[in-house]
Short mmCIF file of C-alpha atoms and ligand atoms in Angstrom, two decimals:
data_model
loop_
_atom_site.label_atom_id
_atom_site.label_comp_id
_atom_site.label_asym_id
_atom_site.label_seq_id
_atom_site.Cartn_x
_atom_site.Cartn_y
_atom_site.Cartn_z
CA MET W 1 19.21 3.52 6.50
CA LYS W 2 19.42 4.01 2.95
CA SER W 3 16.74 2.91 0.37
CA ASN W 4 15.69 2.54 -3.68
CA GLN W 5 12.01 2.55 -3.01
CA TYR W 6 9.40 5.05 -3.68
CA ILE W 7 6.94 6.03 -1.22
CA TYR W 8 3.43 7.26 -3.29
CA ASN W 9 0.19 8.49 -1.54
CA VAL W 10 -3.30 8.31 -2.84
CA ASN W 11 -6.72 10.09 -2.68
CA TYR W 12 -9.98 9.64 -3.63
CA ASN W 13 -13.74 9.54 -3.41
CA VAL W 14 -16.25 7.03 -2.04
CA GLN W 15 -17.04 6.27 -5.33
CA ASP W 16 -14.01 6.21 -7.03
CA TYR W 17 -12.49 3.28 -5.18
CA ASN W 18 -12.99 0.57 -7.56
CA LEU W 19 -11.02 2.71 -10.34
CA CYS W 20 -8.22 3.63 -8.11
CA ALA W 21 -7.71 0.01 -6.78
CA PHE W 22 -7.66 -0.96 -10.28
CA GLU W 23 -5.32 1.95 -11.85
CA ALA W 24 -3.12 0.73 -8.69
CA ARG W 25 -3.19 -3.08 -10.01
CA ALA W 26 -2.11 -2.02 -13.34
CA LEU W 27 0.60 0.26 -12.58
CA PHE W 28 1.99 -1.04 -9.18
CA ASP W 29 0.51 -4.50 -9.00
CA ASP W 30 -0.34 -3.83 -5.84
CA GLU W 31 -3.89 -4.65 -4.29
CA LEU W 32 -3.91 -1.09 -2.40
CA GLU W 33 -4.89 -1.86 0.83
CA ASP W 34 -3.96 1.34 1.92
CA LYS W 35 -3.98 5.15 0.86
CA VAL W 36 -0.09 4.63 0.88
CA LEU W 37 2.14 2.52 -1.36
CA PHE W 38 5.76 1.49 -1.31
CA THR W 39 7.11 0.36 -4.61
CA ASP W 40 10.33 0.02 -6.85
CA LYS W 41 8.43 1.49 -9.81
CA GLU W 42 8.79 5.30 -11.00
CA VAL W 43 5.21 6.29 -12.40
CA GLU W 44 4.77 10.40 -12.73
CA PRO W 45 2.30 11.14 -10.26
CA SER W 46 0.24 13.27 -12.67
CA VAL W 47 -0.49 11.11 -14.96
CA SER W 48 -3.05 9.64 -11.93
CA PRO W 49 -6.03 11.13 -10.90
CA PHE W 50 -5.46 9.34 -7.84
CA LEU W 51 -1.73 9.78 -6.85
CA LYS W 52 -0.83 12.79 -5.02
CA ASN W 53 2.65 12.67 -3.86
CA ARG W 54 5.76 10.55 -4.89
CA ILE W 55 9.08 10.48 -2.87
CA LYS W 56 11.62 8.62 -4.00
CA ILE W 57 13.47 7.45 -0.34
CA ILE W 58 16.93 8.75 0.12
CA TYR W 59 16.87 7.63 3.95
CA LYS W 60 14.58 5.83 6.10
CA GLU W 61 14.99 6.18 9.73
CA LYS W 62 13.21 5.43 13.12
CA THR W 63 13.55 8.84 14.11
CA PHE W 64 13.66 12.63 12.66
CA ASN W 65 16.80 13.63 14.44
CA GLY W 66 18.43 10.00 12.34
CA ILE W 67 17.29 11.29 9.21
CA LEU W 68 18.91 14.93 10.35
CA GLU W 69 22.09 13.15 11.52
CA LEU W 70 22.66 10.94 8.18
CA ILE W 71 22.28 14.48 5.98
CA ILE W 72 25.12 16.05 8.20
CA GLU W 73 26.83 12.52 8.02
CA ASP W 74 26.85 12.22 3.96
CA GLY W 75 27.74 16.12 3.49
CA PHE W 76 24.05 15.92 1.35
CA LYS W 77 24.27 19.22 -1.09
CA ALA W 78 21.39 20.61 -3.19
CA ASN W 79 21.38 23.95 -4.84
CA ASP W 80 17.72 25.79 -5.57
CA PHE W 81 16.14 23.14 -3.35
CA MET W 82 12.64 23.30 -1.12
CA VAL W 83 12.12 20.70 1.20
CA LYS W 84 8.46 20.38 2.29
CA TYR W 85 6.75 17.60 4.90
CA VAL W 86 4.27 16.02 3.17
CA PRO W 87 1.19 14.47 5.54
CA MET W 88 0.70 10.37 3.47
CA TYR W 89 -2.23 10.09 5.73
CA ASN W 90 -5.27 12.26 7.13
CA ARG W 91 -4.09 11.29 10.95
CA ASP W 92 -0.79 11.65 10.57
CA PRO W 93 0.48 13.40 14.02
CA ASN W 94 2.90 16.13 12.31
CA ILE W 95 0.27 17.57 10.72
CA GLY W 96 0.74 20.98 11.98
CA GLN W 97 4.37 21.11 11.95
CA GLY W 98 5.18 20.80 8.68
CA LYS W 99 7.40 23.98 8.31
CA LYS W 100 9.00 23.76 11.77
CA LEU W 101 10.14 20.11 10.28
CA SER W 102 11.00 21.09 6.77
CA LYS W 103 13.24 23.73 8.15
CA GLU W 104 15.08 21.71 10.39
CA VAL W 105 15.80 19.58 7.29
CA GLY W 106 16.30 22.30 5.12
CA LEU W 107 19.19 23.60 7.55
CA ARG W 108 21.48 20.61 7.06
CA ILE W 109 21.28 20.59 3.37
CA TYR W 110 24.43 22.16 1.96
CA GLY W 111 23.81 24.99 -0.53
CA TYR W 112 20.95 27.42 -1.51
CA PRO W 113 17.22 27.06 -1.09
CA SER W 114 14.50 28.80 -3.09
CA PHE W 115 11.38 29.05 -1.97
CA LYS W 116 9.74 30.73 -5.55
CA SER W 117 11.37 28.53 -8.33
CA PRO W 118 12.82 26.06 -6.63
CA LYS W 119 14.52 23.20 -8.72
CA ILE W 120 14.78 20.15 -6.72
CA MET W 121 12.01 19.08 -4.51
CA LEU W 122 12.53 17.40 -1.30
CA GLY W 123 10.02 15.23 0.72
CA ILE W 124 10.30 14.54 4.17
CA THR W 125 7.30 12.42 5.82
CA TYR W 126 6.28 10.02 8.63
CA TYR W 127 4.45 6.84 7.89
CA GLN W 128 4.02 3.52 10.51
CA GLY W 129 6.94 4.39 12.96
CA TYR W 130 9.70 5.39 10.09
CA TRP W 131 10.57 8.66 8.77
CA TYR W 132 11.55 9.42 5.31
CA PHE W 133 13.52 11.48 3.23
CA GLY W 134 13.87 11.87 -0.28
CA TYR W 135 13.25 13.62 -3.86
CA LEU W 136 9.65 14.51 -4.28
CA LYS W 137 7.25 14.98 -7.02
CA GLN W 138 3.88 16.02 -6.62
CA ASN W 139 0.55 15.91 -8.92
CA ASN W 140 0.39 19.13 -10.53
CA TYR W 141 -3.25 18.73 -11.50
CA GLU W 142 -2.84 20.56 -14.91
CA TRP W 143 -4.83 17.75 -16.06
CA ARG W 144 -8.34 19.27 -14.31
CA SER W 145 -8.70 22.34 -17.16
CA HIS W 146 -9.41 19.14 -19.70
CA LYS W 147 -12.73 19.13 -17.43
CA GLN W 148 -13.54 22.60 -19.34
CA LYS W 149 -12.44 21.17 -22.97
CA PRO W 150 -15.00 23.41 -25.66
CA TYR W 151 -17.14 20.29 -26.59
CA SER W 152 -18.42 17.28 -24.87
CA PHE W 153 -21.64 14.92 -24.76
CA SER W 154 -23.47 13.37 -21.98
CA SER W 155 -21.68 9.53 -23.16
CA ALA W 156 -17.95 11.38 -22.89
CA LEU W 157 -16.31 9.80 -20.11
CA GLY W 158 -15.15 11.66 -16.76
CA VAL W 159 -11.78 12.68 -16.70
CA ASN W 160 -10.58 10.26 -13.98
CA ILE W 161 -11.66 7.20 -16.07
CA ALA W 162 -9.47 8.45 -19.07
CA LYS W 163 -6.89 8.82 -16.88
CA VAL W 164 -7.24 5.57 -15.94
CA LEU W 165 -7.73 4.09 -19.16
CA ILE W 166 -4.37 5.37 -20.18
CA ASN W 167 -2.84 3.79 -17.41
CA VAL W 168 -3.94 0.66 -17.59
CA ALA W 169 -3.68 -0.04 -21.33
CA SER W 170 -0.23 0.97 -20.81
CA GLY W 171 0.57 -0.35 -17.23
CA GLY W 172 2.41 3.23 -16.80
CA ASP W 173 4.93 2.71 -20.09
CA THR W 174 4.89 5.86 -21.66
CA SER W 175 6.65 4.31 -24.49
CA LYS W 176 3.73 1.77 -25.51
CA ARG W 177 1.77 3.22 -28.51
CA LEU W 178 -1.80 3.32 -28.27
CA VAL W 179 -5.14 3.67 -30.12
CA ASP W 180 -8.60 4.83 -29.17
CA ALA W 181 -10.55 3.18 -31.60
CA CYS W 182 -14.25 4.63 -31.00
CA CYS W 183 -12.64 7.99 -29.53
CA GLY W 184 -15.94 10.23 -29.32
CA VAL W 185 -14.98 14.12 -28.56
CA GLY W 186 -11.04 13.00 -27.23
CA THR W 187 -11.37 12.55 -23.51
CA VAL W 188 -9.04 9.90 -23.43
CA ILE W 189 -7.02 11.32 -26.13
CA LEU W 190 -6.40 14.21 -24.36
CA GLU W 191 -5.18 12.30 -21.30
CA GLY W 192 -2.76 10.53 -23.70
CA VAL W 193 -1.05 13.19 -24.74
CA PHE W 194 -1.00 15.10 -21.30
CA ALA W 195 0.75 11.73 -20.06
CA GLY W 196 3.24 11.69 -23.21
CA TYR W 197 2.03 8.60 -25.16
CA ASP W 198 1.96 8.37 -28.93
CA ILE W 199 -1.63 7.97 -29.12
CA CYS W 200 -4.21 8.20 -32.04
CA GLY W 201 -7.71 8.23 -32.25
CA TRP W 202 -10.89 7.13 -34.44
CA GLU W 203 -14.37 8.20 -35.06
CA ILE W 204 -16.85 7.51 -37.53
CA SER W 205 -18.97 10.47 -37.03
CA PRO W 206 -17.33 13.56 -39.04
CA LYS W 207 -19.33 16.21 -36.76
CA VAL W 208 -18.07 14.37 -33.49
CA ALA W 209 -14.52 13.80 -34.96
CA GLU W 210 -14.29 17.10 -35.48
CA PHE W 211 -15.25 18.61 -31.98
CA ALA W 212 -12.45 15.98 -30.97
CA CYS W 213 -9.68 17.92 -33.19
CA LEU W 214 -10.83 21.09 -32.03
CA ASN W 215 -10.58 19.82 -27.97
CA VAL W 216 -7.09 18.95 -29.35
CA ALA W 217 -6.22 21.90 -30.35
CA HIS W 218 -7.68 23.95 -27.83
CA TYR W 219 -4.63 22.55 -25.70
CA GLN W 220 -2.49 23.03 -28.31
CA TYR W 221 -1.72 19.18 -27.65
CA ASN W 222 -0.65 16.72 -31.20
CA ALA W 223 -2.84 13.49 -31.73
CA LYS W 224 -3.98 12.34 -34.81
CA ILE W 225 -7.67 11.89 -35.21
CA VAL W 226 -9.05 9.60 -38.17
CA THR W 227 -12.30 10.27 -39.19
CA GLY W 228 -14.09 6.41 -40.10
CA ASP W 229 -14.56 3.12 -38.82
CA MET W 230 -12.41 1.89 -36.73
CA LYS W 231 -12.84 -1.49 -39.39
CA ASP W 232 -10.34 0.20 -41.45
CA ILE W 233 -7.32 0.51 -38.97
CA GLU W 234 -4.44 -1.55 -40.32
CA GLU W 235 -1.76 -0.22 -37.88
CA TYR W 236 -0.75 -3.08 -35.13
CA TYR W 237 -0.68 -0.96 -31.78
CA ASP W 238 0.34 -1.97 -27.82
CA ALA W 239 -2.61 -1.84 -26.83
CA VAL W 240 -6.49 -0.44 -28.18
CA ILE W 241 -9.03 1.33 -25.82
CA ILE W 242 -12.62 0.85 -26.85
CA ASP W 243 -15.38 2.94 -25.14
CA LEU W 244 -18.34 1.00 -26.88
CA PRO W 245 -21.30 3.04 -28.40
CA TYR W 246 -24.08 2.45 -26.38
CA ASN W 247 -27.34 1.34 -27.17
CA ASN W 248 -28.90 4.05 -24.99
CA PHE W 249 -27.57 6.59 -27.26
CA SER W 250 -26.59 5.69 -30.73
CA HIS W 251 -28.78 3.18 -31.12
CA TYR W 252 -26.21 0.41 -32.30
CA ASP W 253 -27.30 -3.21 -31.94
CA GLU W 254 -25.08 -5.43 -30.11
CA GLU W 255 -23.72 -7.19 -33.30
CA LYS W 256 -22.69 -4.07 -34.02
CA GLN W 257 -20.73 -3.50 -30.96
CA TRP W 258 -19.20 -6.85 -31.35
CA ASN W 259 -18.17 -6.55 -34.47
CA ILE W 260 -15.82 -3.92 -33.31
CA ILE W 261 -14.56 -6.14 -30.52
CA LYS W 262 -14.47 -8.69 -33.09
CA HIS W 263 -11.94 -6.11 -35.22
CA ALA W 264 -9.76 -4.97 -32.30
CA LYS W 265 -8.33 -8.46 -31.84
CA HIS W 266 -6.50 -7.54 -35.13
CA ILE W 267 -5.54 -4.00 -33.63
CA ALA W 268 -3.90 -5.07 -30.49
CA ASN W 269 -2.77 -7.85 -28.09
CA ARG W 270 -4.12 -5.59 -25.34
CA MET W 271 -7.74 -4.15 -25.40
CA ILE W 272 -9.09 -1.79 -23.02
CA ILE W 273 -13.12 -2.19 -23.10
CA VAL W 274 -15.61 0.02 -22.02
CA THR W 275 -19.47 -1.10 -21.22
CA ALA W 276 -22.28 0.03 -20.07
CA THR W 277 -23.14 -3.50 -19.05
CA ASN W 278 -21.46 -6.58 -17.51
CA ILE W 279 -20.35 -8.65 -20.81
CA GLU W 280 -18.15 -11.01 -18.73
CA GLU W 281 -19.96 -14.24 -20.62
CA LYS W 282 -19.71 -12.90 -23.87
CA LEU W 283 -16.29 -11.99 -23.34
CA TYR W 284 -15.65 -15.42 -22.82
CA GLU W 285 -17.40 -16.89 -25.56
CA GLU W 286 -14.78 -14.73 -27.63
CA GLN W 287 -12.47 -16.42 -26.27
CA LEU W 288 -10.74 -13.27 -24.93
CA LYS W 289 -8.47 -13.48 -21.55
CA ILE W 290 -9.98 -11.43 -19.00
CA ILE W 291 -6.80 -10.05 -17.23
CA ASP W 292 -8.88 -7.74 -14.79
CA TYR W 293 -12.18 -5.35 -14.57
CA CYS W 294 -13.58 -2.30 -12.96
CA ARG W 295 -17.25 -1.14 -12.25
CA ALA W 296 -16.59 2.83 -12.28
CA GLU W 297 -19.01 5.50 -11.33
CA LYS W 298 -18.93 8.57 -12.60
CA THR W 299 -21.08 10.32 -9.95
CA ILE W 300 -21.37 9.36 -6.36
CA LYS W 301 -25.21 8.81 -7.31
CA GLY W 302 -24.17 5.72 -9.48
CA ASP W 303 -25.99 7.01 -12.36
CA PHE W 304 -23.24 6.46 -14.81
CA THR W 305 -21.72 3.11 -14.33
CA ARG W 306 -19.47 1.58 -16.54
CA TYR W 307 -17.49 -1.70 -16.91
CA ILE W 308 -13.69 -1.50 -17.71
CA TRP W 309 -12.18 -4.81 -19.09
CA ILE W 310 -8.67 -5.71 -19.39
CA CYS W 311 -8.53 -8.30 -22.11
CA GLU W 312 -5.77 -9.85 -23.81
CA ASN W 313 -6.37 -12.51 -27.12
C1 LIG E 401 -19.44 6.29 -26.12
S1 LIG E 401 -18.60 7.20 -27.58
C2 LIG E 401 -17.24 7.45 -26.72
C3 LIG E 401 -17.07 8.46 -26.40
C4 LIG E 401 -15.57 8.96 -25.84
N1 LIG E 401 -14.86 8.05 -24.96
C5 LIG E 401 -15.44 10.26 -25.07
O1 LIG E 401 -15.53 10.59 -23.89
O2 LIG E 401 -15.74 11.26 -25.90
C6 LIG E 401 -18.73 6.04 -28.83
C7 LIG E 401 -18.26 6.76 -30.07
O3 LIG E 401 -17.96 5.32 -31.17
C8 LIG E 401 -18.37 6.30 -32.09
N2 LIG E 401 -18.56 4.65 -33.44
C9 LIG E 401 -19.45 3.77 -33.19
N3 LIG E 401 -18.96 2.97 -34.31
C10 LIG E 401 -17.87 3.33 -34.62
C11 LIG E 401 -16.74 2.50 -35.49
N4 LIG E 401 -17.15 1.59 -36.25
N5 LIG E 401 -15.63 3.29 -35.47
C12 LIG E 401 -15.13 4.38 -34.99
N6 LIG E 401 -16.17 4.66 -34.31
C13 LIG E 401 -17.41 4.35 -33.99
C14 LIG E 401 -19.55 6.92 -31.98
O4 LIG E 401 -19.78 7.83 -33.07
C15 LIG E 401 -19.34 7.34 -30.38
O5 LIG E 401 -18.77 8.74 -30.90
#
């Protein structure tokens, strides 16, 4: 059987379940009942902290031999290819046989394999009674180097939350123009640039803005960081991300926070607001439509809770 779907698998630590499910809803409109999901949507796994593998399904069959037969029947061709068995879940009965299965598939493909620098990655997997074969894309985890950015401060977000903010702001559409209106040391900016977005950051504190610029330069990324009050933003964006300054850190009073949100309404229709407390009632008072929300923890101890609100005007 031929197919045009994608199969993805995700992985997360217990404290990240909410965040992972929140991201899956924004990217795939999927409720994530399992760690494996099927969709028509193509998303690069490396933009997510949770997506591990993506296979663009070419064949789906009840038996492994059925897949081999289709490869032969179609005279499937590829050059500089490599085949990998990709377990989609922990109790996959074929774990341990991956090399043998990949070899069986590789032997039936017309063309030269490459084990050192393959240009085409092919994946084979088994899930809930079916075998799948197709083009494989894996998370490269290069973004993990951002955890060691040179400048940080205690209220900076974790990389996982930062990546999810980009994905929920854009729905995975890299053509969207984004702004991080209170960008701090640029944690979210790094993830935006990494994923290929046109993203700009604003930061009121000159010192902190300088740290954001140095962080961006450290990875040789290109992003505009403006030192200034977000109230001076005049451009209109597809989405604005606001990680609100917190009372316990900047002594910002509530009114100042709400002024930031009020101004953000004029910058973009879609607003992603990060807060340390539950502000649901206030958002309704401001007549903002809450599209979705998530309570995320940065650590397993739960000592850095953040609420993420997706709102629209
Ligand atoms: C919670 S921190 C953001 C942290 C950031 N997400 C990070 O991970 O580095 C909020 C930032 O907003 C900045 N800020 C406060 N009021 C602002 C305003 N009106 N315009 C722009 N930035 C502002 C603060 O200086 C602070 O760096």
